Structure formats: C-alpha cells, structure tokens
Amino acid sequence: YYSNANRKWAKRGIPGPEPELLLGNLRSIWDLDNPRSLVIRAWSKKYGKVYGFYEGQRPLLVISDFDMLNEIIVKRFDHFYARARFLMQERNDGPNTKIIESRGPHWKRLRTLGSMAFTQKSLKHIISTVEHSATMVVDGMTKESGEINALRFFQEYTLNVICKIALGLHDIKMFDNEYLETCIGIFNK
C-alpha cells in the first residue's frame, strides 16, 4: 500500500523528488539546516514549474506556472477548492473558520462573498483613500529630520486606511489616531 501511495505522481508522469517509504520527502522538508522554502525553490529549478512531492503519505502538487495558477485560482476556482490543510489546523470548518483555512463548500461560499469586495469597481472607490493616506505618510516623513521610525509611520498608514475603508470612520486623523495605541497594545500581548 505505502509503496503504491508513493507512486501517485510517477504514475501520472509528474516529476518530483524520489520519496522514502512512509516518510515521503519529509527528511528534506524538515531539514533544520535547509529551510523548506529553499528546498522547494531547489526542487522547482530541478523539476520545473509543475512537480509533486510527499509529506509523509500525503501527495502535494507544486505549481509555479503563472498561467496555470491564474486558471486554477481565478478562472476555475469553483473546481479547485480543496486546499491542503496546515499541520495544526482543525479538521472541520466552523462558522469562525477563515477563508484561508476553510475547505469545500464553506470555502466556496466565503470566496463568493469576499470576491464582491475586490471587483474592479469597488477597488476604484477606495484607491483615492489609499493614495491620500499614502501622501499624508510621505508628507509626515519629509517633515522629520534625521532618522525616522518607519514602523510608526506604517502603523499610522495601515490603521488610517483600515479605519476609513473597512470601518467607515472618515473623521480619523493620521498621526492623531485614538485607536492606534489600543491596537498596538492588542498585538503586542
């Protein structure tokens, strides 16, 4: 059974690193001296833009071809909604499951609801707010002399855009946002 499971990609003519019995390619992926992202990059150079490998007995397909990704993620997303689960991820989708963690019909529903917020028309409505906030950040940075705390400017910018676009708080003033310290306190805990 296990040796047959490790031949899934080879049977389909998909290249990839040779898996070990039971472990698949886990030794290569979990090598502390060679991070997973570098292993994936090396395999992409060796096996091409589409190849398969195994996390234990779980087959994974890596796709680096932009046109194919566009076809899968954008054009035919309703056919490809079974994303691989993360190791510590819960097995069942619930009402609090985020779109990146959801699968199946739940993912499809969240994707459909969320896609309305990212249409070209809706993005055109918010671009002026994003640009105005960015201009204010640049103006604030030019007023500073010497070294600047870029983190503080990006925090102000991010919260300003979120407050105006997502929360509808248009009276928020950049560099005088009453919510900033609260947010910093929440994320630093």
PDB file of C-alpha atoms in Angstrom:
ATOM      1  CA  TYR A   1       0.000   0.000   0.000  1.00  0.00           C
ATOM      2  CA  TYR A   2       2.652   2.545   1.077  1.00  0.00           C
ATOM      3  CA  SER A   3       4.940   1.992  -1.879  1.00  0.00           C
ATOM      4  CA  ASN A   4       1.928   2.303  -4.193  1.00  0.00           C
ATOM      5  CA  ALA A   5       0.870   5.578  -2.474  1.00  0.00           C
ATOM      6  CA  ASN A   6       4.360   6.960  -3.093  1.00  0.00           C
ATOM      7  CA  ARG A   7       3.973   6.404  -6.835  1.00  0.00           C
ATOM      8  CA  LYS A   8       0.950   8.658  -7.388  1.00  0.00           C
ATOM      9  CA  TRP A   9       2.896  11.369  -9.211  1.00  0.00           C
ATOM     10  CA  ALA A  10       5.142   8.964 -11.119  1.00  0.00           C
ATOM     11  CA  LYS A  11       2.083   7.075 -12.462  1.00  0.00           C
ATOM     12  CA  ARG A  12       0.720  10.352 -13.819  1.00  0.00           C
ATOM     13  CA  GLY A  13       4.019  11.375 -15.405  1.00  0.00           C
ATOM     14  CA  ILE A  14       4.570  14.240 -12.943  1.00  0.00           C
ATOM     15  CA  PRO A  15       8.236  14.680 -11.962  1.00  0.00           C
ATOM     16  CA  GLY A  16       9.466  15.174  -8.424  1.00  0.00           C
ATOM     17  CA  PRO A  17      11.949  14.004  -5.816  1.00  0.00           C
ATOM     18  CA  GLU A  18      12.022  10.303  -5.031  1.00  0.00           C
ATOM     19  CA  PRO A  19      10.062   9.662  -1.790  1.00  0.00           C
ATOM     20  CA  GLU A  20      11.124   7.374   1.035  1.00  0.00           C
ATOM     21  CA  LEU A  21       8.803   4.637   2.241  1.00  0.00           C
ATOM     22  CA  LEU A  22       6.387   6.038   4.881  1.00  0.00           C
ATOM     23  CA  LEU A  23       8.252   9.365   5.210  1.00  0.00           C
ATOM     24  CA  GLY A  24       7.872  10.585   1.646  1.00  0.00           C
ATOM     25  CA  ASN A  25      10.073  13.676   1.355  1.00  0.00           C
ATOM     26  CA  LEU A  26       9.804  14.767   5.000  1.00  0.00           C
ATOM     27  CA  ARG A  27      13.535  14.417   5.691  1.00  0.00           C
ATOM     28  CA  SER A  28      14.290  17.020   3.017  1.00  0.00           C
ATOM     29  CA  ILE A  29      11.449  19.339   4.015  1.00  0.00           C
ATOM     30  CA  TRP A  30      12.123  19.249   7.745  1.00  0.00           C
ATOM     31  CA  ASP A  31      15.900  19.632   7.488  1.00  0.00           C
ATOM     32  CA  LEU A  32      16.785  22.358  10.010  1.00  0.00           C
ATOM     33  CA  ASP A  33      19.906  23.336   8.085  1.00  0.00           C
ATOM     34  CA  ASN A  34      17.978  23.804   4.833  1.00  0.00           C
ATOM     35  CA  PRO A  35      14.641  25.679   5.221  1.00  0.00           C
ATOM     36  CA  ARG A  36      11.555  24.366   3.449  1.00  0.00           C
ATOM     37  CA  SER A  37      11.307  27.385   1.134  1.00  0.00           C
ATOM     38  CA  LEU A  38      14.853  26.797  -0.147  1.00  0.00           C
ATOM     39  CA  VAL A  39      14.135  23.109  -0.674  1.00  0.00           C
ATOM     40  CA  ILE A  40      11.005  23.959  -2.680  1.00  0.00           C
ATOM     41  CA  ARG A  41      12.984  26.511  -4.725  1.00  0.00           C
ATOM     42  CA  ALA A  42      15.729  23.972  -5.472  1.00  0.00           C
ATOM     43  CA  TRP A  43      13.152  21.360  -6.493  1.00  0.00           C
ATOM     44  CA  SER A  44      11.428  23.940  -8.731  1.00  0.00           C
ATOM     45  CA  LYS A  45      14.725  24.574 -10.525  1.00  0.00           C
ATOM     46  CA  LYS A  46      15.385  20.845 -10.861  1.00  0.00           C
ATOM     47  CA  TYR A  47      11.899  19.521 -11.739  1.00  0.00           C
ATOM     48  CA  GLY A  48      10.279  22.513 -13.437  1.00  0.00           C
ATOM     49  CA  LYS A  49       7.182  24.608 -12.836  1.00  0.00           C
ATOM     50  CA  VAL A  50       4.889  21.661 -12.005  1.00  0.00           C
ATOM     51  CA  TYR A  51       6.041  18.741  -9.846  1.00  0.00           C
ATOM     52  CA  GLY A  52       4.878  16.623  -6.965  1.00  0.00           C
ATOM     53  CA  PHE A  53       6.311  15.584  -3.626  1.00  0.00           C
ATOM     54  CA  TYR A  54       5.077  13.847  -0.469  1.00  0.00           C
ATOM     55  CA  GLU A  55       4.626  14.977   3.121  1.00  0.00           C
ATOM     56  CA  GLY A  56       4.673  11.513   4.573  1.00  0.00           C
ATOM     57  CA  GLN A  57       1.941   9.762   2.603  1.00  0.00           C
ATOM     58  CA  ARG A  58       0.187  12.995   1.600  1.00  0.00           C
ATOM     59  CA  PRO A  59       0.879  13.913  -2.030  1.00  0.00           C
ATOM     60  CA  LEU A  60       1.354  17.627  -2.728  1.00  0.00           C
ATOM     61  CA  LEU A  61       1.485  19.287  -6.108  1.00  0.00           C
ATOM     62  CA  VAL A  62       3.621  22.413  -6.589  1.00  0.00           C
ATOM     63  CA  ILE A  63       2.586  24.770  -9.389  1.00  0.00           C
ATOM     64  CA  SER A  64       4.836  27.709 -10.279  1.00  0.00           C
ATOM     65  CA  ASP A  65       3.441  28.397 -13.746  1.00  0.00           C
ATOM     66  CA  PHE A  66       1.643  31.766 -13.643  1.00  0.00           C
ATOM     67  CA  ASP A  67      -0.831  30.948 -16.414  1.00  0.00           C
ATOM     68  CA  MET A  68      -1.784  27.675 -14.773  1.00  0.00           C
ATOM     69  CA  LEU A  69      -2.163  29.355 -11.366  1.00  0.00           C
ATOM     70  CA  ASN A  70      -4.379  32.020 -12.918  1.00  0.00           C
ATOM     71  CA  GLU A  71      -6.523  29.304 -14.473  1.00  0.00           C
ATOM     72  CA  ILE A  72      -6.822  27.425 -11.160  1.00  0.00           C
ATOM     73  CA  ILE A  73      -7.207  30.269  -8.677  1.00  0.00           C
ATOM     74  CA  VAL A  74      -9.161  32.817 -10.722  1.00  0.00           C
ATOM     75  CA  LYS A  75     -10.929  31.285 -13.698  1.00  0.00           C
ATOM     76  CA  ARG A  76     -11.802  27.832 -12.366  1.00  0.00           C
ATOM     77  CA  PHE A  77     -11.731  28.424  -8.618  1.00  0.00           C
ATOM     78  CA  ASP A  78     -15.024  26.569  -8.144  1.00  0.00           C
ATOM     79  CA  HIS A  79     -13.321  23.324  -9.248  1.00  0.00           C
ATOM     80  CA  PHE A  80     -10.211  23.718  -7.047  1.00  0.00           C
ATOM     81  CA  TYR A  81     -11.358  24.495  -3.534  1.00  0.00           C
ATOM     82  CA  ALA A  82      -9.771  21.625  -1.594  1.00  0.00           C
ATOM     83  CA  ARG A  83      -6.637  23.311  -0.254  1.00  0.00           C
ATOM     84  CA  ALA A  84      -4.072  21.380   1.747  1.00  0.00           C
ATOM     85  CA  ARG A  85      -4.580  21.700   5.483  1.00  0.00           C
ATOM     86  CA  PHE A  86      -1.869  23.043   7.731  1.00  0.00           C
ATOM     87  CA  LEU A  87      -0.431  20.648  10.306  1.00  0.00           C
ATOM     88  CA  MET A  88      -2.140  22.261  13.331  1.00  0.00           C
ATOM     89  CA  GLN A  89      -5.377  23.162  11.524  1.00  0.00           C
ATOM     90  CA  GLU A  90      -8.721  21.870  12.775  1.00  0.00           C
ATOM     91  CA  ARG A  91     -10.323  19.145  10.683  1.00  0.00           C
ATOM     92  CA  ASN A  92     -13.839  20.615  10.472  1.00  0.00           C
ATOM     93  CA  ASP A  93     -14.887  24.009   9.165  1.00  0.00           C
ATOM     94  CA  GLY A  94     -16.974  26.043  11.573  1.00  0.00           C
ATOM     95  CA  PRO A  95     -18.559  29.490  11.498  1.00  0.00           C
ATOM     96  CA  ASN A  96     -15.298  31.080  12.676  1.00  0.00           C
ATOM     97  CA  THR A  97     -13.094  29.348  10.087  1.00  0.00           C
ATOM     98  CA  LYS A  98     -11.200  31.880   7.987  1.00  0.00           C
ATOM     99  CA  ILE A  99     -11.170  31.663   4.195  1.00  0.00           C
ATOM    100  CA  ILE A 100      -7.516  30.569   4.088  1.00  0.00           C
ATOM    101  CA  GLU A 101      -8.310  27.639   6.407  1.00  0.00           C
ATOM    102  CA  SER A 102     -11.692  26.605   5.021  1.00  0.00           C
ATOM    103  CA  ARG A 103     -12.345  23.851   2.511  1.00  0.00           C
ATOM    104  CA  GLY A 104     -15.077  22.579   0.257  1.00  0.00           C
ATOM    105  CA  PRO A 105     -18.470  24.286   0.117  1.00  0.00           C
ATOM    106  CA  HIS A 106     -17.602  26.557   3.056  1.00  0.00           C
ATOM    107  CA  TRP A 107     -14.551  27.899   1.202  1.00  0.00           C
ATOM    108  CA  LYS A 108     -16.591  28.339  -1.974  1.00  0.00           C
ATOM    109  CA  ARG A 109     -19.235  30.353  -0.093  1.00  0.00           C
ATOM    110  CA  LEU A 110     -16.648  32.592   1.599  1.00  0.00           C
ATOM    111  CA  ARG A 111     -14.799  33.082  -1.702  1.00  0.00           C
ATOM    112  CA  THR A 112     -18.013  34.108  -3.457  1.00  0.00           C
ATOM    113  CA  LEU A 113     -18.969  36.561  -0.690  1.00  0.00           C
ATOM    114  CA  GLY A 114     -15.477  38.021  -0.450  1.00  0.00           C
ATOM    115  CA  SER A 115     -14.928  38.393  -4.169  1.00  0.00           C
ATOM    116  CA  MET A 116     -17.592  41.117  -4.325  1.00  0.00           C
ATOM    117  CA  ALA A 117     -15.341  43.353  -2.227  1.00  0.00           C
ATOM    118  CA  PHE A 118     -12.495  43.050  -4.727  1.00  0.00           C
ATOM    119  CA  THR A 119     -14.182  43.842  -8.001  1.00  0.00           C
ATOM    120  CA  GLN A 120     -12.585  46.490 -10.189  1.00  0.00           C
ATOM    121  CA  LYS A 121     -15.436  48.892  -9.429  1.00  0.00           C
ATOM    122  CA  SER A 122     -15.120  48.543  -5.646  1.00  0.00           C
ATOM    123  CA  LEU A 123     -11.328  48.888  -5.777  1.00  0.00           C
ATOM    124  CA  LYS A 124     -11.669  52.113  -7.806  1.00  0.00           C
ATOM    125  CA  HIS A 125     -13.791  53.544  -4.969  1.00  0.00           C
ATOM    126  CA  ILE A 126     -11.093  53.003  -2.356  1.00  0.00           C
ATOM    127  CA  ILE A 127      -7.981  53.907  -4.355  1.00  0.00           C
ATOM    128  CA  SER A 128      -8.336  57.632  -3.638  1.00  0.00           C
ATOM    129  CA  THR A 129      -8.451  56.949   0.118  1.00  0.00           C
ATOM    130  CA  VAL A 130      -5.370  54.725  -0.061  1.00  0.00           C
ATOM    131  CA  GLU A 131      -3.482  57.294  -2.159  1.00  0.00           C
ATOM    132  CA  HIS A 132      -4.466  60.188   0.133  1.00  0.00           C
ATOM    133  CA  SER A 133      -3.287  58.282   3.198  1.00  0.00           C
ATOM    134  CA  ALA A 134      -0.016  57.386   1.449  1.00  0.00           C
ATOM    135  CA  THR A 135       0.545  61.046   0.536  1.00  0.00           C
ATOM    136  CA  MET A 136      -0.018  62.037   4.166  1.00  0.00           C
ATOM    137  CA  VAL A 137       2.578  59.485   5.308  1.00  0.00           C
ATOM    138  CA  VAL A 138       5.142  60.750   2.811  1.00  0.00           C
ATOM    139  CA  ASP A 139       4.446  64.343   3.879  1.00  0.00           C
ATOM    140  CA  GLY A 140       4.863  63.323   7.514  1.00  0.00           C
ATOM    141  CA  MET A 141       8.162  61.607   6.765  1.00  0.00           C
ATOM    142  CA  THR A 142       9.544  64.622   4.896  1.00  0.00           C
ATOM    143  CA  LYS A 143       8.829  66.843   7.907  1.00  0.00           C
ATOM    144  CA  GLU A 144      11.069  64.666  10.072  1.00  0.00           C
ATOM    145  CA  SER A 145      14.777  65.345  10.264  1.00  0.00           C
ATOM    146  CA  GLY A 146      17.417  62.683  10.814  1.00  0.00           C
ATOM    147  CA  GLU A 147      16.393  59.103  11.490  1.00  0.00           C
ATOM    148  CA  ILE A 148      12.711  58.265  11.415  1.00  0.00           C
ATOM    149  CA  ASN A 149      10.727  55.466  12.984  1.00  0.00           C
ATOM    150  CA  ALA A 150       9.330  53.876   9.803  1.00  0.00           C
ATOM    151  CA  LEU A 151       7.321  51.353  11.825  1.00  0.00           C
ATOM    152  CA  ARG A 152       5.311  54.125  13.426  1.00  0.00           C
ATOM    153  CA  PHE A 153       4.549  55.703  10.030  1.00  0.00           C
ATOM    154  CA  PHE A 154       3.440  52.371   8.552  1.00  0.00           C
ATOM    155  CA  GLN A 155       1.303  51.651  11.615  1.00  0.00           C
ATOM    156  CA  GLU A 156      -0.395  55.027  11.209  1.00  0.00           C
ATOM    157  CA  TYR A 157      -0.887  54.444   7.481  1.00  0.00           C
ATOM    158  CA  THR A 158      -2.298  50.932   7.898  1.00  0.00           C
ATOM    159  CA  LEU A 159      -4.716  51.875  10.651  1.00  0.00           C
ATOM    160  CA  ASN A 160      -5.796  55.030   8.795  1.00  0.00           C
ATOM    161  CA  VAL A 161      -6.696  53.026   5.690  1.00  0.00           C
ATOM    162  CA  ILE A 162      -8.452  50.300   7.713  1.00  0.00           C
ATOM    163  CA  CYS A 163     -10.461  52.836   9.721  1.00  0.00           C
ATOM    164  CA  LYS A 164     -11.577  54.732   6.645  1.00  0.00           C
ATOM    165  CA  ILE A 165     -12.256  51.833   4.279  1.00  0.00           C
ATOM    166  CA  ALA A 166     -13.246  48.876   6.441  1.00  0.00           C
ATOM    167  CA  LEU A 167     -14.797  50.680   9.411  1.00  0.00           C
ATOM    168  CA  GLY A 168     -16.159  53.785   7.676  1.00  0.00           C
ATOM    169  CA  LEU A 169     -14.559  56.181  10.184  1.00  0.00           C
ATOM    170  CA  HIS A 170     -13.769  59.128   7.925  1.00  0.00           C
ATOM    171  CA  ASP A 171     -13.072  61.618  10.739  1.00  0.00           C
ATOM    172  CA  ILE A 172      -9.893  59.770  11.790  1.00  0.00           C
ATOM    173  CA  LYS A 173      -6.789  61.952  11.720  1.00  0.00           C
ATOM    174  CA  MET A 174      -3.466  60.434  10.803  1.00  0.00           C
ATOM    175  CA  PHE A 175      -0.774  60.903  13.483  1.00  0.00           C
ATOM    176  CA  ASP A 176      -3.573  61.583  15.984  1.00  0.00           C
ATOM    177  CA  ASN A 177      -5.498  58.300  15.833  1.00  0.00           C
ATOM    178  CA  GLU A 178      -7.030  57.411  19.164  1.00  0.00           C
ATOM    179  CA  TYR A 179      -7.191  53.718  18.229  1.00  0.00           C
ATOM    180  CA  LEU A 180      -3.506  53.253  17.436  1.00  0.00           C
ATOM    181  CA  GLU A 181      -2.280  52.694  20.996  1.00  0.00           C
ATOM    182  CA  THR A 182      -5.130  50.259  21.625  1.00  0.00           C
ATOM    183  CA  CYS A 183      -4.219  48.256  18.524  1.00  0.00           C
ATOM    184  CA  ILE A 184      -0.532  48.241  19.429  1.00  0.00           C
ATOM    185  CA  GLY A 185      -1.443  47.014  22.906  1.00  0.00           C
ATOM    186  CA  ILE A 186      -3.561  44.203  21.487  1.00  0.00           C
ATOM    187  CA  PHE A 187      -0.928  42.964  19.033  1.00  0.00           C
ATOM    188  CA  ASN A 188       1.983  43.231  21.478  1.00  0.00           C
ATOM    189  CA  LYS A 189       0.371  40.949  24.059  1.00  0.00           C
TER     190      LYS A 189
END
